[in-house]
Structure formats: structure tokens, C-alpha cells
GROMACS .gro file of C-alpha atoms in nm:
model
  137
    1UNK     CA    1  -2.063 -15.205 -12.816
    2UNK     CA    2  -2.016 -14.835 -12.764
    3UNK     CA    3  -1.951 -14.848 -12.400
    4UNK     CA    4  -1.708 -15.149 -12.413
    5UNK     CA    5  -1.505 -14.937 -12.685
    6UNK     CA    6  -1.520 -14.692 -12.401
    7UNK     CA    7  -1.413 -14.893 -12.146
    8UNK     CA    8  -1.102 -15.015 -12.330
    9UNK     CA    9  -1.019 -14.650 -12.429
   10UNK     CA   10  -1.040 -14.550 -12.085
   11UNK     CA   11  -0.817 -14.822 -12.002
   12UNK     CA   12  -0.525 -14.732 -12.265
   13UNK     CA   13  -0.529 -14.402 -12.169
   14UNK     CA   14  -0.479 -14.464 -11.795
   15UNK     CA   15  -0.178 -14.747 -11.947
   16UNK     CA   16  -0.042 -14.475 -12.183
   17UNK     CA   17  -0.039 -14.209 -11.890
   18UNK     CA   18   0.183 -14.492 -11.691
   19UNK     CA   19   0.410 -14.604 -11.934
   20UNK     CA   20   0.682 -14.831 -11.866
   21UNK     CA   21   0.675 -14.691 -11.555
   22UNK     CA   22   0.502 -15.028 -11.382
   23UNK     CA   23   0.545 -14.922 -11.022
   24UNK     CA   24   0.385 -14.542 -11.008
   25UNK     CA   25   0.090 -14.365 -10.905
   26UNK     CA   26  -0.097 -14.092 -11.152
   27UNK     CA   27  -0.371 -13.818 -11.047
   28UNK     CA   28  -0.734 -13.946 -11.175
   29UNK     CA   29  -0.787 -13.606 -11.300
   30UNK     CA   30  -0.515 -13.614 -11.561
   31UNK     CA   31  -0.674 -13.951 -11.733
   32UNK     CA   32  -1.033 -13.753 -11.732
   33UNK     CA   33  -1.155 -13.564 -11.516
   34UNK     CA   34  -1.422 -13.694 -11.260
   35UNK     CA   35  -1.252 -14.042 -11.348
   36UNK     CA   36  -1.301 -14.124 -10.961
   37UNK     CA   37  -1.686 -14.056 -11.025
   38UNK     CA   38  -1.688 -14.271 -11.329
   39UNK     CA   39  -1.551 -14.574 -11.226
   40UNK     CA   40  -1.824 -14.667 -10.986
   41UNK     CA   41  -2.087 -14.628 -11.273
   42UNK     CA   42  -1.897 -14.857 -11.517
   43UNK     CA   43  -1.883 -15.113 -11.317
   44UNK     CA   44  -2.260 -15.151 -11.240
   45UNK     CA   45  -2.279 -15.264 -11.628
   46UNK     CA   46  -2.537 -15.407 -11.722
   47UNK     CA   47  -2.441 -15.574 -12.060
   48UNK     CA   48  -2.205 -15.897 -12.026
   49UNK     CA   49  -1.944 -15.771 -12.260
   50UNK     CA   50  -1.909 -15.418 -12.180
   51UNK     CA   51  -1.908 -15.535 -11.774
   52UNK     CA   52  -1.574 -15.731 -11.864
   53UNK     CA   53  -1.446 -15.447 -12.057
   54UNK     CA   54  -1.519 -15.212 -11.749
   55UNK     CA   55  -1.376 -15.452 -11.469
   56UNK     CA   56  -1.050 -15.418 -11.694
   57UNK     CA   57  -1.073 -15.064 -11.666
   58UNK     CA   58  -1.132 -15.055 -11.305
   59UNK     CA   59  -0.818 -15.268 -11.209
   60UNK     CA   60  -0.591 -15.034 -11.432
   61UNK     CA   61  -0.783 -14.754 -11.196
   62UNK     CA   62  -0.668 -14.938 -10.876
   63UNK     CA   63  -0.335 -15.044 -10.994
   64UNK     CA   64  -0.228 -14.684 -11.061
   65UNK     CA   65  -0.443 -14.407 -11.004
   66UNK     CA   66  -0.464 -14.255 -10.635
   67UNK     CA   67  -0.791 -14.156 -10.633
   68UNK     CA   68  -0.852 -14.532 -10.590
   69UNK     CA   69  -0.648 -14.528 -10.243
   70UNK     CA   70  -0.954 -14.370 -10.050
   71UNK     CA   71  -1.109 -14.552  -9.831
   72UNK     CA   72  -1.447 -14.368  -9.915
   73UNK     CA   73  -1.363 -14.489 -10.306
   74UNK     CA   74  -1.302 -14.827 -10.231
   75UNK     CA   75  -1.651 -14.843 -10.005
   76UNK     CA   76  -1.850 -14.707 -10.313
   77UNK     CA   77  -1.690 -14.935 -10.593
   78UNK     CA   78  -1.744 -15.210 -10.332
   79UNK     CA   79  -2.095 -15.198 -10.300
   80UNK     CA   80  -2.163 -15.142 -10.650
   81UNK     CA   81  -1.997 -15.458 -10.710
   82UNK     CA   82  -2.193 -15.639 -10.449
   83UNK     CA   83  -2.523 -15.511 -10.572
   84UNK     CA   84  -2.429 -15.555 -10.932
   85UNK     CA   85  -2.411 -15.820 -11.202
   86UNK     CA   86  -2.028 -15.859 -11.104
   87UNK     CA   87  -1.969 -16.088 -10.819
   88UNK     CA   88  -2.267 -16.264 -10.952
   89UNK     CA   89  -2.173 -16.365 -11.329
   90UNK     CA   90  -2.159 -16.685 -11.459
   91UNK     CA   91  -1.892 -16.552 -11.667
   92UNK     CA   92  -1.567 -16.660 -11.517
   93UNK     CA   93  -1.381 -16.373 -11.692
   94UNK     CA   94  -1.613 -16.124 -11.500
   95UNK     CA   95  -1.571 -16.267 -11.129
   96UNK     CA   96  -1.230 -16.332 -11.225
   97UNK     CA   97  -1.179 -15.945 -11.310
   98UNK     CA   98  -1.451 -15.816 -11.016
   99UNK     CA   99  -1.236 -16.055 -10.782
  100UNK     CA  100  -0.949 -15.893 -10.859
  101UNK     CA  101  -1.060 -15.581 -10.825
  102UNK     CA  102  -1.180 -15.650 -10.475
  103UNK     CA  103  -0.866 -15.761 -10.351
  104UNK     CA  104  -0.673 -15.471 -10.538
  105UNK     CA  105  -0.925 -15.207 -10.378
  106UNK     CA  106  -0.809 -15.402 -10.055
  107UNK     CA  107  -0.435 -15.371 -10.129
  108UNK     CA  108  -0.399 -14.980 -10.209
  109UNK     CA  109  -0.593 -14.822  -9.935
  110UNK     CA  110  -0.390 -14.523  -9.843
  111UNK     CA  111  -0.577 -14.487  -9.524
  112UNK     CA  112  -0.419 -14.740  -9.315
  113UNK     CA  113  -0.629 -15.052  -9.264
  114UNK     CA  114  -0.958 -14.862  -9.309
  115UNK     CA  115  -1.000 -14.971  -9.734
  116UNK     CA  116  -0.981 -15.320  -9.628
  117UNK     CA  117  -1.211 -15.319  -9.330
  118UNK     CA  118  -1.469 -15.116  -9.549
  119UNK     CA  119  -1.490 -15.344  -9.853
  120UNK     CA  120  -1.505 -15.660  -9.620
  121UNK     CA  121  -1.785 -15.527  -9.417
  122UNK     CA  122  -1.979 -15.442  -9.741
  123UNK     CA  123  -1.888 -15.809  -9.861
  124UNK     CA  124  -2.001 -15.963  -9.545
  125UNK     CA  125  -2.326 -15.708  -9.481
  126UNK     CA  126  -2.418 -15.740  -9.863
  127UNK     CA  127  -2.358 -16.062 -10.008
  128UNK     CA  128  -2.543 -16.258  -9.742
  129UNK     CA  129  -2.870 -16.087  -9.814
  130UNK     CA  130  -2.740 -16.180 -10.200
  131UNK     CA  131  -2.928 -16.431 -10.436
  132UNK     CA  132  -2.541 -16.604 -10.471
  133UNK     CA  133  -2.402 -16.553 -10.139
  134UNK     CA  134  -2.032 -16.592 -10.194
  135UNK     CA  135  -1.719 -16.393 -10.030
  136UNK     CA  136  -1.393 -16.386 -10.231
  137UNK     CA  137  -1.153 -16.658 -10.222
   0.00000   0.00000   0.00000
């Protein structure tokens, strides 16, 4: 329960450092810093609740912070993902979320095409040798 109350912190403070300002980008550091070291750890959650609360998190990260625009970043959350509990829930809130984060990590690569090319090698590479080989839809 601890970790998910985390999570959701983390989240409000990266939505209280936006504000109404929908449509801007914010340094990781000024959330916490190391947030860019973080997020990759949270979402490798183990604990069904506290994964949800963490995908959450993570999209917030993508959505507005920049140090989710590097292609090395997006490669590192992506493969977590793959070889987590993610991609592979039964929960449909949890693919839904890790899903979304996938594409978003796609989206807001600052590196040209590279972000995209890098999480859909992992996805291809790593969820075949997967026990539920699926790609996202």
C-alpha cells in the first residue's frame, strides 16, 4: 500500500508542477531528482495494485516530462515493461495503462524516429520469446 501511495504522490506532483498548462514540457529533476532513474523501477511492480498506480505515474512522466523524450529512456522503460508483469496482466486496467504508455513512449521521442524504432524492436525481440506473446494494438 505504501508504494501505490507513492506512486500517486509522484503522479500529483508531476500534475501540480504542470498545471493548467496541458500542452508543456517540465525538467524531471524539478519533480525529484533521479525521476528518469525511478520510473523504470516502478514500473517492474510486482504487486497488482501498486503496478496500476505506477503505470499512472509513468504516463504523467511521458506526457510531460523531457527526460522521457530519450530514445535511451524509452528503450529501458520498454523492456522493463516487456519483461515485467505489465504487458502480461490479466488486469485490463494494467495493459490498458502499460499500452498506453508504450504508444506515448512512441509519440515523444525527441530523437527523430529513433524512440519508436527502439521500443518496437524490444516489443518484437522480447515478446515473442514471452509466455503471452502479444504486440500492442
Amino acid at each position: 500500500k505504501i508504494r501505490k501511495i507513492s506512486y500517486e504522490l509522484l503522479d500529483s506532483m508531476i500534475l501540480k508542477k504542470v498545471g493548467n498548462k496541458k500542452n508543456c514540457s517540465i525538467e524531471s529533476e524539478t519533480v525529484i531528482e533521479s525521476l528518469d532513474s525511478v520510473i523504470p523501477i516502478m514500473v517492474k511492480d510486482s504487486n497488482a495494485g501498486a503496478l496500476d498506480a505506477a503505470l499512472v505515474c509513468a504516463n504523467s512522466y511521458a506526457e510531460y516530462c523531457t527526460g522521457a523524450t530519450s530514445a535511451h529512456q524509452a528503450q529501458k522503460i520498454a523492456k522493463v515493461l516487456v519483461k515485467g508483469n505489465a504487458l502480461s496482466s490479466s488486469r485490463p486496467s494494467t495493459t490498458k495503462n502499460a499500452n498506453s504508455l508504450v504508444l506515448k513512449l512512441m509519440e515523444v521521442g525527441s530523437d527523430g524516429s529513433q524512440s519508436l524504432h527502439l521500443v518496437t524492436e524490444i516489443l518484437l525481440t522480447e515478446r515473442i520469446k514471452s509466455r503471452k506473446p502479444t504486440l500492442v494494438s
